[in-house]
PDB file of C-alpha atoms in Angstrom:
ATOM      1  CA  MET A   5       3.763  -9.815  19.556  1.00 66.00           C
ATOM      2  CA  ALA A   6       2.462 -11.013  16.184  1.00 70.00           C
ATOM      3  CA  ASN A   7       5.262 -11.705  13.762  1.00 86.00           C
ATOM      4  CA  VAL A   8       5.162 -10.033  10.346  1.00 95.00           C
ATOM      5  CA  SER A   9       7.898 -10.605   7.830  1.00 96.00           C
ATOM      6  CA  TRP A  10       8.048  -7.145   6.271  1.00 98.00           C
ATOM      7  CA  LYS A  11       9.129  -8.150   2.811  1.00 97.00           C
ATOM      8  CA  GLY A  12       7.797  -8.950  -0.626  1.00 98.00           C
ATOM      9  CA  VAL A  13       4.853  -7.483  -2.485  1.00 98.00           C
ATOM     10  CA  MET A  14       2.088  -6.089  -0.292  1.00 98.00           C
ATOM     11  CA  PRO A  15      -0.909  -4.792  -2.258  1.00 98.00           C
ATOM     12  CA  ALA A  16      -2.676  -1.732  -0.879  1.00 98.00           C
ATOM     13  CA  VAL A  17      -5.989  -3.186  -1.991  1.00 98.00           C
ATOM     14  CA  THR A  18      -9.011  -1.249  -3.215  1.00 98.00           C
ATOM     15  CA  THR A  19     -12.295  -1.463  -1.344  1.00 98.00           C
ATOM     16  CA  LYS A  20     -15.059  -2.838  -3.548  1.00 98.00           C
ATOM     17  CA  PHE A  21     -18.483  -1.183  -3.461  1.00 98.00           C
ATOM     18  CA  THR A  22     -21.832  -2.301  -4.830  1.00 98.00           C
ATOM     19  CA  GLN A  23     -23.875  -0.100  -7.135  1.00 96.00           C
ATOM     20  CA  ASP A  24     -25.897   1.101  -4.149  1.00 96.00           C
ATOM     21  CA  ASP A  25     -22.752   1.966  -2.150  1.00 97.00           C
ATOM     22  CA  GLY A  26     -22.504  -1.012   0.194  1.00 98.00           C
ATOM     23  CA  LEU A  27     -19.383  -3.170   0.557  1.00 98.00           C
ATOM     24  CA  ASP A  28     -19.072  -5.649  -2.304  1.00 98.00           C
ATOM     25  CA  LEU A  29     -17.420  -8.504  -0.427  1.00 98.00           C
ATOM     26  CA  GLU A  30     -17.963 -10.906  -3.301  1.00 98.00           C
ATOM     27  CA  MET A  31     -15.866  -8.931  -5.798  1.00 98.00           C
ATOM     28  CA  PHE A  32     -13.429  -8.032  -3.021  1.00 98.00           C
ATOM     29  CA  SER A  33     -12.881 -11.774  -2.447  1.00 98.00           C
ATOM     30  CA  VAL A  34     -12.312 -12.369  -6.163  1.00 98.00           C
ATOM     31  CA  ASN A  35      -9.530  -9.778  -6.098  1.00 98.00           C
ATOM     32  CA  ILE A  36      -7.904 -11.025  -2.892  1.00 98.00           C
ATOM     33  CA  ASN A  37      -7.870 -14.578  -4.240  1.00 98.00           C
ATOM     34  CA  ALA A  38      -6.162 -13.332  -7.416  1.00 98.00           C
ATOM     35  CA  GLN A  39      -3.540 -11.614  -5.242  1.00 98.00           C
ATOM     36  CA  LEU A  40      -2.905 -14.772  -3.212  1.00 98.00           C
ATOM     37  CA  GLU A  41      -2.703 -16.904  -6.339  1.00 98.00           C
ATOM     38  CA  ALA A  42      -0.051 -14.563  -7.783  1.00 98.00           C
ATOM     39  CA  GLY A  43       2.049 -15.010  -4.631  1.00 98.00           C
ATOM     40  CA  VAL A  44       1.775 -11.676  -2.822  1.00 98.00           C
ATOM     41  CA  HIS A  45       3.303 -11.546   0.651  1.00 98.00           C
ATOM     42  CA  GLY A  46       0.719  -9.527   2.599  1.00 98.00           C
ATOM     43  CA  ILE A  47      -2.538  -7.603   2.204  1.00 98.00           C
ATOM     44  CA  ILE A  48      -2.886  -3.961   3.274  1.00 98.00           C
ATOM     45  CA  LEU A  49      -6.410  -2.727   3.975  1.00 98.00           C
ATOM     46  CA  GLY A  50      -7.817   0.757   4.273  1.00 95.00           C
ATOM     47  CA  GLY A  51      -5.091   2.778   2.617  1.00 94.00           C
ATOM     48  CA  THR A  52      -5.620   5.770   0.324  1.00 92.00           C
ATOM     49  CA  LEU A  53      -6.341   3.287  -2.447  1.00 94.00           C
ATOM     50  CA  GLY A  54      -8.838   1.545  -0.175  1.00 97.00           C
ATOM     51  CA  GLU A  55     -10.795   4.830   0.083  1.00 97.00           C
ATOM     52  CA  ALA A  56     -10.241   4.691   3.842  1.00 93.00           C
ATOM     53  CA  SER A  57     -11.376   8.254   4.423  1.00 93.00           C
ATOM     54  CA  THR A  58     -14.864   7.290   3.208  1.00 96.00           C
ATOM     55  CA  LEU A  59     -15.228   4.084   5.239  1.00 97.00           C
ATOM     56  CA  GLU A  60     -17.290   3.904   8.414  1.00 96.00           C
ATOM     57  CA  ASP A  61     -15.862   2.170  11.483  1.00 95.00           C
ATOM     58  CA  GLY A  62     -18.223  -0.782  11.098  1.00 97.00           C
ATOM     59  CA  GLU A  63     -17.168  -1.240   7.489  1.00 97.00           C
ATOM     60  CA  LYS A  64     -13.495  -1.237   8.460  1.00 97.00           C
ATOM     61  CA  GLU A  65     -14.189  -3.934  11.062  1.00 97.00           C
ATOM     62  CA  LEU A  66     -16.095  -6.025   8.562  1.00 98.00           C
ATOM     63  CA  LEU A  67     -13.289  -5.681   6.002  1.00 98.00           C
ATOM     64  CA  VAL A  68     -10.639  -6.793   8.483  1.00 98.00           C
ATOM     65  CA  ARG A  69     -12.681  -9.783   9.683  1.00 98.00           C
ATOM     66  CA  HIS A  70     -13.623 -10.845   6.158  1.00 98.00           C
ATOM     67  CA  THR A  71     -10.038 -10.556   4.881  1.00 98.00           C
ATOM     68  CA  VAL A  72      -8.576 -12.432   7.852  1.00 98.00           C
ATOM     69  CA  ASP A  73     -11.062 -15.285   7.248  1.00 98.00           C
ATOM     70  CA  LEU A  74     -10.433 -15.299   3.520  1.00 98.00           C
ATOM     71  CA  VAL A  75      -6.637 -15.192   3.722  1.00 98.00           C
ATOM     72  CA  ASN A  76      -6.717 -17.856   6.426  1.00 97.00           C
ATOM     73  CA  GLY A  77      -3.139 -17.360   7.626  1.00 97.00           C
ATOM     74  CA  LYS A  78      -1.511 -17.563   4.190  1.00 97.00           C
ATOM     75  CA  VAL A  79      -0.164 -13.998   4.434  1.00 98.00           C
ATOM     76  CA  PRO A  80      -0.431 -11.275   7.097  1.00 98.00           C
ATOM     77  CA  VAL A  81      -3.345  -8.837   6.960  1.00 98.00           C
ATOM     78  CA  ILE A  82      -2.162  -5.291   7.690  1.00 98.00           C
ATOM     79  CA  MET A  83      -4.564  -2.481   8.605  1.00 98.00           C
ATOM     80  CA  ASN A  84      -3.763   1.103   7.691  1.00 98.00           C
ATOM     81  CA  ILE A  85      -4.297   3.842  10.271  1.00 97.00           C
ATOM     82  CA  ALA A  86      -4.941   7.401   9.048  1.00 95.00           C
ATOM     83  CA  GLU A  87      -6.512   9.376  11.880  1.00 96.00           C
ATOM     84  CA  GLN A  88      -6.637  12.985  13.036  1.00 95.00           C
ATOM     85  CA  THR A  89      -6.296  12.304  16.745  1.00 97.00           C
ATOM     86  CA  THR A  90      -4.009  10.115  18.803  1.00 98.00           C
ATOM     87  CA  LYS A  91      -7.040   8.790  20.668  1.00 98.00           C
ATOM     88  CA  ASN A  92      -8.698   7.587  17.443  1.00 97.00           C
ATOM     89  CA  ALA A  93      -5.452   6.097  16.145  1.00 98.00           C
ATOM     90  CA  ILE A  94      -5.152   4.049  19.352  1.00 98.00           C
ATOM     91  CA  LYS A  95      -8.793   2.993  18.973  1.00 98.00           C
ATOM     92  CA  ALA A  96      -8.193   1.987  15.341  1.00 98.00           C
ATOM     93  CA  ALA A  97      -5.173  -0.111  16.355  1.00 98.00           C
ATOM     94  CA  ALA A  98      -7.241  -1.902  19.007  1.00 98.00           C
ATOM     95  CA  MET A  99     -10.042  -2.553  16.499  1.00 98.00           C
ATOM     96  CA  ALA A 100      -7.579  -4.029  14.004  1.00 98.00           C
ATOM     97  CA  GLN A 101      -6.047  -6.301  16.637  1.00 98.00           C
ATOM     98  CA  GLU A 102      -9.424  -7.475  17.982  1.00 98.00           C
ATOM     99  CA  ASN A 103     -10.527  -8.457  14.500  1.00 98.00           C
ATOM    100  CA  GLY A 104      -7.431 -10.475  13.668  1.00 98.00           C
ATOM    101  CA  ALA A 105      -5.118  -8.084  11.774  1.00 98.00           C
ATOM    102  CA  GLU A 106      -1.479  -9.021  12.245  1.00 98.00           C
ATOM    103  CA  GLY A 107       0.138  -5.663  11.637  1.00 98.00           C
ATOM    104  CA  LEU A 108      -0.448  -1.941  11.188  1.00 98.00           C
ATOM    105  CA  MET A 109       0.636   0.629   8.650  1.00 98.00           C
ATOM    106  CA  ILE A 110       0.396   4.099  10.134  1.00 97.00           C
ATOM    107  CA  LEU A 111       0.423   7.610   8.743  1.00 97.00           C
ATOM    108  CA  PRO A 112       1.334  10.737  10.724  1.00 95.00           C
ATOM    109  CA  PRO A 113      -1.655  12.708  12.058  1.00 94.00           C
ATOM    110  CA  MET A 114      -4.028  13.766   9.295  1.00 91.00           C
ATOM    111  CA  ARG A 115      -4.898  17.423   8.540  1.00 88.00           C
ATOM    112  CA  TYR A 116      -2.755  18.951  11.284  1.00 90.00           C
ATOM    113  CA  LYS A 117       0.883  19.410  10.248  1.00 93.00           C
ATOM    114  CA  SER A 118       2.526  18.112  13.401  1.00 94.00           C
ATOM    115  CA  THR A 119       6.077  19.052  14.418  1.00 96.00           C
ATOM    116  CA  ASP A 120       8.817  16.399  14.510  1.00 97.00           C
ATOM    117  CA  HIS A 121       8.385  16.098  18.261  1.00 97.00           C
ATOM    118  CA  GLU A 122       4.588  15.736  17.982  1.00 97.00           C
ATOM    119  CA  THR A 123       4.863  13.209  15.155  1.00 97.00           C
ATOM    120  CA  VAL A 124       7.228  11.014  17.167  1.00 98.00           C
ATOM    121  CA  ALA A 125       4.970  11.269  20.225  1.00 98.00           C
ATOM    122  CA  TYR A 126       1.971  10.252  18.111  1.00 97.00           C
ATOM    123  CA  PHE A 127       3.660   7.143  16.680  1.00 98.00           C
ATOM    124  CA  LYS A 128       5.032   6.187  20.108  1.00 98.00           C
ATOM    125  CA  ALA A 129       1.626   6.473  21.768  1.00 98.00           C
ATOM    126  CA  VAL A 130       0.133   4.077  19.217  1.00 98.00           C
ATOM    127  CA  ALA A 131       3.102   1.687  19.467  1.00 98.00           C
ATOM    128  CA  GLU A 132       2.771   1.598  23.255  1.00 98.00           C
ATOM    129  CA  SER A 133      -0.952   0.880  23.023  1.00 98.00           C
ATOM    130  CA  THR A 134      -0.654  -2.298  20.937  1.00 98.00           C
ATOM    131  CA  SER A 135       1.465  -5.394  20.548  1.00 97.00           C
ATOM    132  CA  LEU A 136       0.942  -5.424  16.781  1.00 98.00           C
ATOM    133  CA  PRO A 137       4.044  -4.786  14.653  1.00 98.00           C
ATOM    134  CA  MET A 138       3.973  -1.451  12.840  1.00 98.00           C
ATOM    135  CA  MET A 139       5.128   0.011   9.557  1.00 98.00           C
ATOM    136  CA  ILE A 140       5.489   3.813   9.453  1.00 98.00           C
ATOM    137  CA  TYR A 141       4.216   5.329   6.209  1.00 97.00           C
ATOM    138  CA  ASN A 142       6.632   8.118   5.288  1.00 97.00           C
ATOM    139  CA  ASN A 143       5.154  10.229   2.498  1.00 92.00           C
ATOM    140  CA  PRO A 144       6.185  13.883   2.859  1.00 87.00           C
ATOM    141  CA  VAL A 145       5.178  14.648  -0.748  1.00 90.00           C
ATOM    142  CA  ASP A 146       1.474  13.942  -0.235  1.00 86.00           C
ATOM    143  CA  TYR A 147       1.108  14.401   3.532  1.00 87.00           C
ATOM    144  CA  LYS A 148       3.624  17.208   4.143  1.00 92.00           C
ATOM    145  CA  ILE A 149       5.203  15.536   7.175  1.00 94.00           C
ATOM    146  CA  GLU A 150       8.591  13.873   6.853  1.00 97.00           C
ATOM    147  CA  VAL A 151       9.788  11.190   9.230  1.00 97.00           C
ATOM    148  CA  THR A 152      13.527  11.885   9.293  1.00 97.00           C
ATOM    149  CA  LEU A 153      16.304   9.429  10.127  1.00 98.00           C
ATOM    150  CA  ASP A 154      16.750  11.097  13.523  1.00 98.00           C
ATOM    151  CA  MET A 155      13.055  10.563  14.202  1.00 98.00           C
ATOM    152  CA  PHE A 156      13.376   6.892  13.227  1.00 98.00           C
ATOM    153  CA  GLU A 157      16.318   6.599  15.623  1.00 98.00           C
ATOM    154  CA  GLU A 158      13.931   7.565  18.413  1.00 98.00           C
ATOM    155  CA  LEU A 159      11.030   5.434  17.151  1.00 98.00           C
ATOM    156  CA  LEU A 160      13.089   2.254  16.776  1.00 98.00           C
ATOM    157  CA  LYS A 161      13.463   2.097  20.551  1.00 98.00           C
ATOM    158  CA  HIS A 162      10.012   0.488  20.314  1.00 98.00           C
ATOM    159  CA  ASP A 163      10.371  -3.151  19.285  1.00 97.00           C
ATOM    160  CA  ASN A 164       7.062  -3.202  17.442  1.00 98.00           C
ATOM    161  CA  ILE A 165       8.024  -0.322  15.121  1.00 98.00           C
ATOM    162  CA  GLN A 166       9.692  -2.485  12.514  1.00 98.00           C
ATOM    163  CA  ALA A 167       9.267  -1.157   8.990  1.00 98.00           C
ATOM    164  CA  VAL A 168       8.846   1.899   6.790  1.00 98.00           C
ATOM    165  CA  LYS A 169       6.825   2.387   3.649  1.00 98.00           C
ATOM    166  CA  ASP A 170       9.138   4.862   1.977  1.00 98.00           C
ATOM    167  CA  SER A 171       7.364   7.275  -0.382  1.00 96.00           C
ATOM    168  CA  THR A 172       9.899  10.102  -0.135  1.00 97.00           C
ATOM    169  CA  ARG A 173      10.624   9.728  -3.900  1.00 97.00           C
ATOM    170  CA  ASP A 174      14.322   9.729  -2.938  1.00 96.00           C
ATOM    171  CA  ILE A 175      15.957   6.396  -3.743  1.00 96.00           C
ATOM    172  CA  THR A 176      19.144   7.331  -1.865  1.00 97.00           C
ATOM    173  CA  ASN A 177      16.999   7.311   1.256  1.00 96.00           C
ATOM    174  CA  VAL A 178      16.953   3.499   1.011  1.00 97.00           C
ATOM    175  CA  ILE A 179      20.739   3.486   1.271  1.00 98.00           C
ATOM    176  CA  ARG A 180      20.829   6.056   4.068  1.00 98.00           C
ATOM    177  CA  MET A 181      18.369   4.031   6.129  1.00 98.00           C
ATOM    178  CA  ARG A 182      20.216   0.792   5.477  1.00 98.00           C
ATOM    179  CA  ASN A 183      23.568   2.385   6.405  1.00 98.00           C
ATOM    180  CA  ARG A 184      22.162   3.783   9.610  1.00 98.00           C
ATOM    181  CA  PHE A 185      19.826   1.037  10.845  1.00 98.00           C
ATOM    182  CA  GLY A 186      21.070  -2.124   9.122  1.00 98.00           C
ATOM    183  CA  ASP A 187      18.353  -4.772   9.232  1.00 96.00           C
ATOM    184  CA  ARG A 188      16.624  -3.265  12.254  1.00 98.00           C
ATOM    185  CA  LEU A 189      14.288  -1.358   9.927  1.00 98.00           C
ATOM    186  CA  SER A 190      12.620  -3.151   7.024  1.00 98.00           C
ATOM    187  CA  ILE A 191      12.200  -0.889   3.994  1.00 98.00           C
ATOM    188  CA  LEU A 192       9.329  -1.179   1.527  1.00 98.00           C
ATOM    189  CA  GLY A 193       9.120   1.087  -1.499  1.00 98.00           C
ATOM    190  CA  GLY A 194       5.826   2.951  -1.658  1.00 97.00           C
ATOM    191  CA  VAL A 195       5.871   4.573  -5.099  1.00 97.00           C
ATOM    192  CA  ASP A 196       4.941   2.325  -8.032  1.00 98.00           C
ATOM    193  CA  THR A 197       7.064   4.250 -10.554  1.00 98.00           C
ATOM    194  CA  LEU A 198      10.209   3.869  -8.426  1.00 98.00           C
ATOM    195  CA  ALA A 199       9.548   0.384  -7.124  1.00 98.00           C
ATOM    196  CA  MET A 200      12.116  -1.554  -9.101  1.00 98.00           C
ATOM    197  CA  GLU A 201      14.833   1.039  -8.435  1.00 98.00           C
ATOM    198  CA  SER A 202      14.033   0.829  -4.739  1.00 98.00           C
ATOM    199  CA  LEU A 203      14.263  -2.989  -4.777  1.00 98.00           C
ATOM    200  CA  VAL A 204      17.565  -2.916  -6.673  1.00 98.00           C
ATOM    201  CA  MET A 205      18.931  -0.560  -4.004  1.00 97.00           C
ATOM    202  CA  GLY A 206      18.065  -3.099  -1.341  1.00 97.00           C
ATOM    203  CA  SER A 207      14.471  -2.480  -0.256  1.00 98.00           C
ATOM    204  CA  ASP A 208      12.841  -5.509   1.333  1.00 98.00           C
ATOM    205  CA  GLY A 209       9.557  -5.097  -0.475  1.00 98.00           C
ATOM    206  CA  TRP A 210       7.013  -3.055  -2.369  1.00 98.00           C
ATOM    207  CA  VAL A 211       3.719  -1.659  -1.116  1.00 98.00           C
ATOM    208  CA  ALA A 212       2.059  -1.689  -4.505  1.00 98.00           C
ATOM    209  CA  GLY A 213      -0.932  -0.084  -6.232  1.00 98.00           C
ATOM    210  CA  LEU A 214      -1.256  -1.412  -9.787  1.00 98.00           C
ATOM    211  CA  VAL A 215      -0.799  -4.882  -8.317  1.00 98.00           C
ATOM    212  CA  CYS A 216      -4.549  -4.601  -7.651  1.00 98.00           C
ATOM    213  CA  ALA A 217      -5.112  -5.191 -11.380  1.00 98.00           C
ATOM    214  CA  PHE A 218      -1.833  -6.885 -12.360  1.00 98.00           C
ATOM    215  CA  PRO A 219      -0.726  -9.113  -9.473  1.00 98.00           C
ATOM    216  CA  LYS A 220       1.385 -11.631 -11.435  1.00 98.00           C
ATOM    217  CA  GLU A 221       3.505  -8.989 -13.160  1.00 98.00           C
ATOM    218  CA  THR A 222       4.109  -7.117  -9.900  1.00 98.00           C
ATOM    219  CA  VAL A 223       5.215 -10.231  -8.027  1.00 98.00           C
ATOM    220  CA  ALA A 224       7.419 -11.268 -10.972  1.00 98.00           C
ATOM    221  CA  ILE A 225       9.363  -7.984 -10.863  1.00 98.00           C
ATOM    222  CA  TYR A 226      10.011  -8.445  -7.132  1.00 98.00           C
ATOM    223  CA  GLU A 227      11.034 -12.103  -7.434  1.00 98.00           C
ATOM    224  CA  LEU A 228      13.286 -11.521 -10.451  1.00 98.00           C
ATOM    225  CA  VAL A 229      15.075  -8.588  -8.788  1.00 98.00           C
ATOM    226  CA  LYS A 230      15.632 -10.645  -5.630  1.00 98.00           C
ATOM    227  CA  ALA A 231      17.030 -13.461  -7.790  1.00 98.00           C
ATOM    228  CA  GLY A 232      19.454 -10.997  -9.406  1.00 98.00           C
ATOM    229  CA  ARG A 233      17.722 -11.304 -12.783  1.00 98.00           C
ATOM    230  CA  ILE A 234      17.664  -7.551 -13.313  1.00 98.00           C
ATOM    231  CA  ALA A 235      17.394  -7.480 -17.117  1.00 98.00           C
ATOM    232  CA  GLU A 236      14.319  -9.743 -17.088  1.00 98.00           C
ATOM    233  CA  ALA A 237      12.698  -7.695 -14.342  1.00 98.00           C
ATOM    234  CA  ALA A 238      13.458  -4.470 -16.233  1.00 98.00           C
ATOM    235  CA  GLU A 239      11.720  -5.779 -19.332  1.00 98.00           C
ATOM    236  CA  ILE A 240       8.470  -6.330 -17.421  1.00 98.00           C
ATOM    237  CA  TYR A 241       8.925  -3.010 -15.611  1.00 98.00           C
ATOM    238  CA  ARG A 242       9.280  -1.130 -18.908  1.00 98.00           C
ATOM    239  CA  TRP A 243       6.028  -2.651 -20.141  1.00 98.00           C
ATOM    240  CA  PHE A 244       4.415  -1.763 -16.789  1.00 98.00           C
ATOM    241  CA  MET A 245       5.534   1.879 -16.536  1.00 98.00           C
ATOM    242  CA  PRO A 246       2.636   3.615 -18.385  1.00 98.00           C
ATOM    243  CA  LEU A 247       0.259   1.690 -16.112  1.00 98.00           C
ATOM    244  CA  LEU A 248       2.291   2.397 -12.969  1.00 98.00           C
ATOM    245  CA  GLU A 249       2.041   6.105 -13.725  1.00 98.00           C
ATOM    246  CA  LEU A 250      -1.714   5.812 -13.146  1.00 98.00           C
ATOM    247  CA  ASP A 251      -0.833   5.388  -9.452  1.00 96.00           C
ATOM    248  CA  ILE A 252       0.740   8.825  -9.092  1.00 92.00           C
ATOM    249  CA  SER A 253      -2.409  10.821  -9.726  1.00 94.00           C
ATOM    250  CA  PRO A 254      -5.064  12.307  -7.437  1.00 94.00           C
ATOM    251  CA  GLN A 255      -7.477   9.974  -9.287  1.00 97.00           C
ATOM    252  CA  LEU A 256      -5.396   6.865  -8.572  1.00 97.00           C
ATOM    253  CA  VAL A 257      -8.442   5.095  -7.105  1.00 98.00           C
ATOM    254  CA  GLN A 258     -10.557   5.605 -10.231  1.00 98.00           C
ATOM    255  CA  ASN A 259      -7.592   4.735 -12.489  1.00 98.00           C
ATOM    256  CA  ILE A 260      -6.752   1.517 -10.699  1.00 98.00           C
ATOM    257  CA  LYS A 261     -10.393   0.442 -10.406  1.00 98.00           C
ATOM    258  CA  LEU A 262     -10.709   0.877 -14.194  1.00 98.00           C
ATOM    259  CA  ALA A 263      -7.641  -1.330 -14.619  1.00 98.00           C
ATOM    260  CA  GLU A 264      -9.196  -3.959 -12.310  1.00 98.00           C
ATOM    261  CA  VAL A 265     -12.281  -4.002 -14.561  1.00 98.00           C
ATOM    262  CA  ALA A 266     -10.035  -4.614 -17.595  1.00 98.00           C
ATOM    263  CA  THR A 267      -8.350  -7.616 -15.940  1.00 98.00           C
ATOM    264  CA  GLY A 268     -11.637  -9.001 -14.602  1.00 98.00           C
ATOM    265  CA  ILE A 269     -10.934  -8.639 -10.880  1.00 98.00           C
ATOM    266  CA  GLY A 270     -12.829  -5.495  -9.909  1.00 98.00           C
ATOM    267  CA  THR A 271     -15.577  -2.998 -10.628  1.00 98.00           C
ATOM    268  CA  GLU A 272     -15.528   0.717 -11.200  1.00 97.00           C
ATOM    269  CA  HIS A 273     -17.744   1.712  -8.279  1.00 98.00           C
ATOM    270  CA  VAL A 274     -16.159   4.430  -6.134  1.00 98.00           C
ATOM    271  CA  ARG A 275     -17.654   6.201  -3.157  1.00 98.00           C
ATOM    272  CA  LEU A 276     -18.756   9.823  -3.376  1.00 97.00           C
ATOM    273  CA  PRO A 277     -17.313  12.444  -3.500  1.00 96.00           C
ATOM    274  CA  ARG A 278     -15.184  10.435  -5.948  1.00 97.00           C
ATOM    275  CA  LEU A 279     -16.816   9.831  -9.320  1.00 97.00           C
ATOM    276  CA  PRO A 280     -15.790   7.530 -12.158  1.00 96.00           C
ATOM    277  CA  LEU A 281     -13.504   9.191 -14.717  1.00 97.00           C
ATOM    278  CA  GLN A 282     -15.207  11.265 -17.411  1.00 97.00           C
ATOM    279  CA  GLY A 283     -14.566  12.571 -20.908  1.00 98.00           C
ATOM    280  CA  GLU A 284     -11.097  12.910 -22.409  1.00 98.00           C
ATOM    281  CA  GLU A 285      -9.310  11.788 -19.247  1.00 98.00           C
ATOM    282  CA  ARG A 286     -11.344   8.594 -19.184  1.00 98.00           C
ATOM    283  CA  LYS A 287     -10.449   7.901 -22.826  1.00 98.00           C
ATOM    284  CA  ARG A 288      -6.774   8.553 -22.110  1.00 98.00           C
ATOM    285  CA  VAL A 289      -6.667   6.184 -19.133  1.00 98.00           C
ATOM    286  CA  ILE A 290      -8.623   3.456 -20.928  1.00 98.00           C
ATOM    287  CA  SER A 291      -6.241   3.583 -23.886  1.00 98.00           C
ATOM    288  CA  ILE A 292      -3.241   3.114 -21.551  1.00 98.00           C
ATOM    289  CA  ILE A 293      -4.972   0.185 -19.850  1.00 98.00           C
ATOM    290  CA  GLU A 294      -6.042  -1.429 -23.133  1.00 98.00           C
ATOM    291  CA  GLU A 295      -2.513  -1.179 -24.533  1.00 98.00           C
ATOM    292  CA  GLY A 296      -1.155  -2.705 -21.330  1.00 98.00           C
ATOM    293  CA  VAL A 297      -3.604  -5.608 -21.400  1.00 98.00           C
ATOM    294  CA  LYS A 298      -2.960  -6.251 -25.099  1.00 98.00           C
ATOM    295  CA  THR A 299       0.825  -6.369 -24.649  1.00 98.00           C
ATOM    296  CA  ARG A 300       1.007  -8.228 -21.305  1.00 98.00           C
ATOM    297  CA  PRO A 301       4.430  -9.861 -21.116  1.00 97.00           C
ATOM    298  CA  THR A 302       5.104 -13.556 -20.742  1.00 96.00           C
ATOM    299  CA  ILE A 303       6.334 -14.084 -17.190  1.00 96.00           C
ATOM    300  CA  PRO A 304       9.538 -16.171 -17.023  1.00 94.00           C
ATOM    301  CA  SER A 305       9.592 -18.883 -14.409  1.00 94.00           C
ATOM    302  CA  TYR A 306      11.461 -17.892 -11.254  1.00 88.00           C
TER     303      TYR A 306
END
C-alpha cells in the first residue's frame, strides 16, 4: 500500500483551461510549482474546485500523469473520486493508481441520496478494489449525506481508509473523532473559513481552496498553529478571512480563479456551463481580492 502522510496543507487545485477549452498544462504547472515552493504537503486533483464534473476521463488521466511527473515524488498526488455508480468509482480508483496517484479522496455517491448502509457499502467496495490509501470527504452541507462516527467505526476496519476531509462545519466534530478514534483517523479541515479553528482543535491538516492563489499565507497559518504560535497565525488568518469567504460560494471556482489571476498563477478560463463572473458581483469580488493583495502580510519565519 502506498504511504500517504495525511497532514499539512493539501490544495484542492483548480484545473487550468485554454481559451479554446483545452487543458492548459503550462499554466497548471506554474501554479503547482508555486504550491510546492510554498511548502504544501500534497496536491489534490479533480475536486469541486478542479471542475471535476466537467472533465472527460482522458483529461483526468492526463492531469494525474502530468502532476505526478511534475511533482516528482516531493509530495503525494491525491485524486478525487466523485461518481454516481460504484462501478465507475472503482474504475476511477484504478485509473488513478495506474497513472501514479498515491492516494484517493472520495465523496459519497453523487445525485442519489444513499442510506447510511448504502454509503458504507459504497466506500467499502472502493477500498477493497484498490491498495491506495483513502480519505473520505464528509460534507453533509453540500452533498446531503453525512458520514457519522458509527459509519466511520465500520469503515476503519479497512486499513486503507485512513483520513477524513471534514466539512461538517462543526468544529466539535474534530474532538469527537479524536476522542473516539485517536490517531487511527487523520482529520483534515475542509472549510477555508473554519480552517484555523479546526487546526487549533487538533486537526492534522487543511484541504484548502484559497491556497490556489495564496499558497505562502495558507502554509504559514498551518505551520504557525502547529508551532503553537497562535497569535501570529491569527493575524494572518484575520487578513485572509474576506478572501477565504470566496470559497464558500456556489461560484467558488470563478472566485478563486480570479484570485489566481491577481497573484499571477492562474487564468480566469472556466468550462461551460460556468461563466466568468459578471457585473456587480464581479466588481465586489475583485475589490476583495485587490484589497487582499494590497495588504498581504509579512510572513514570519517559522
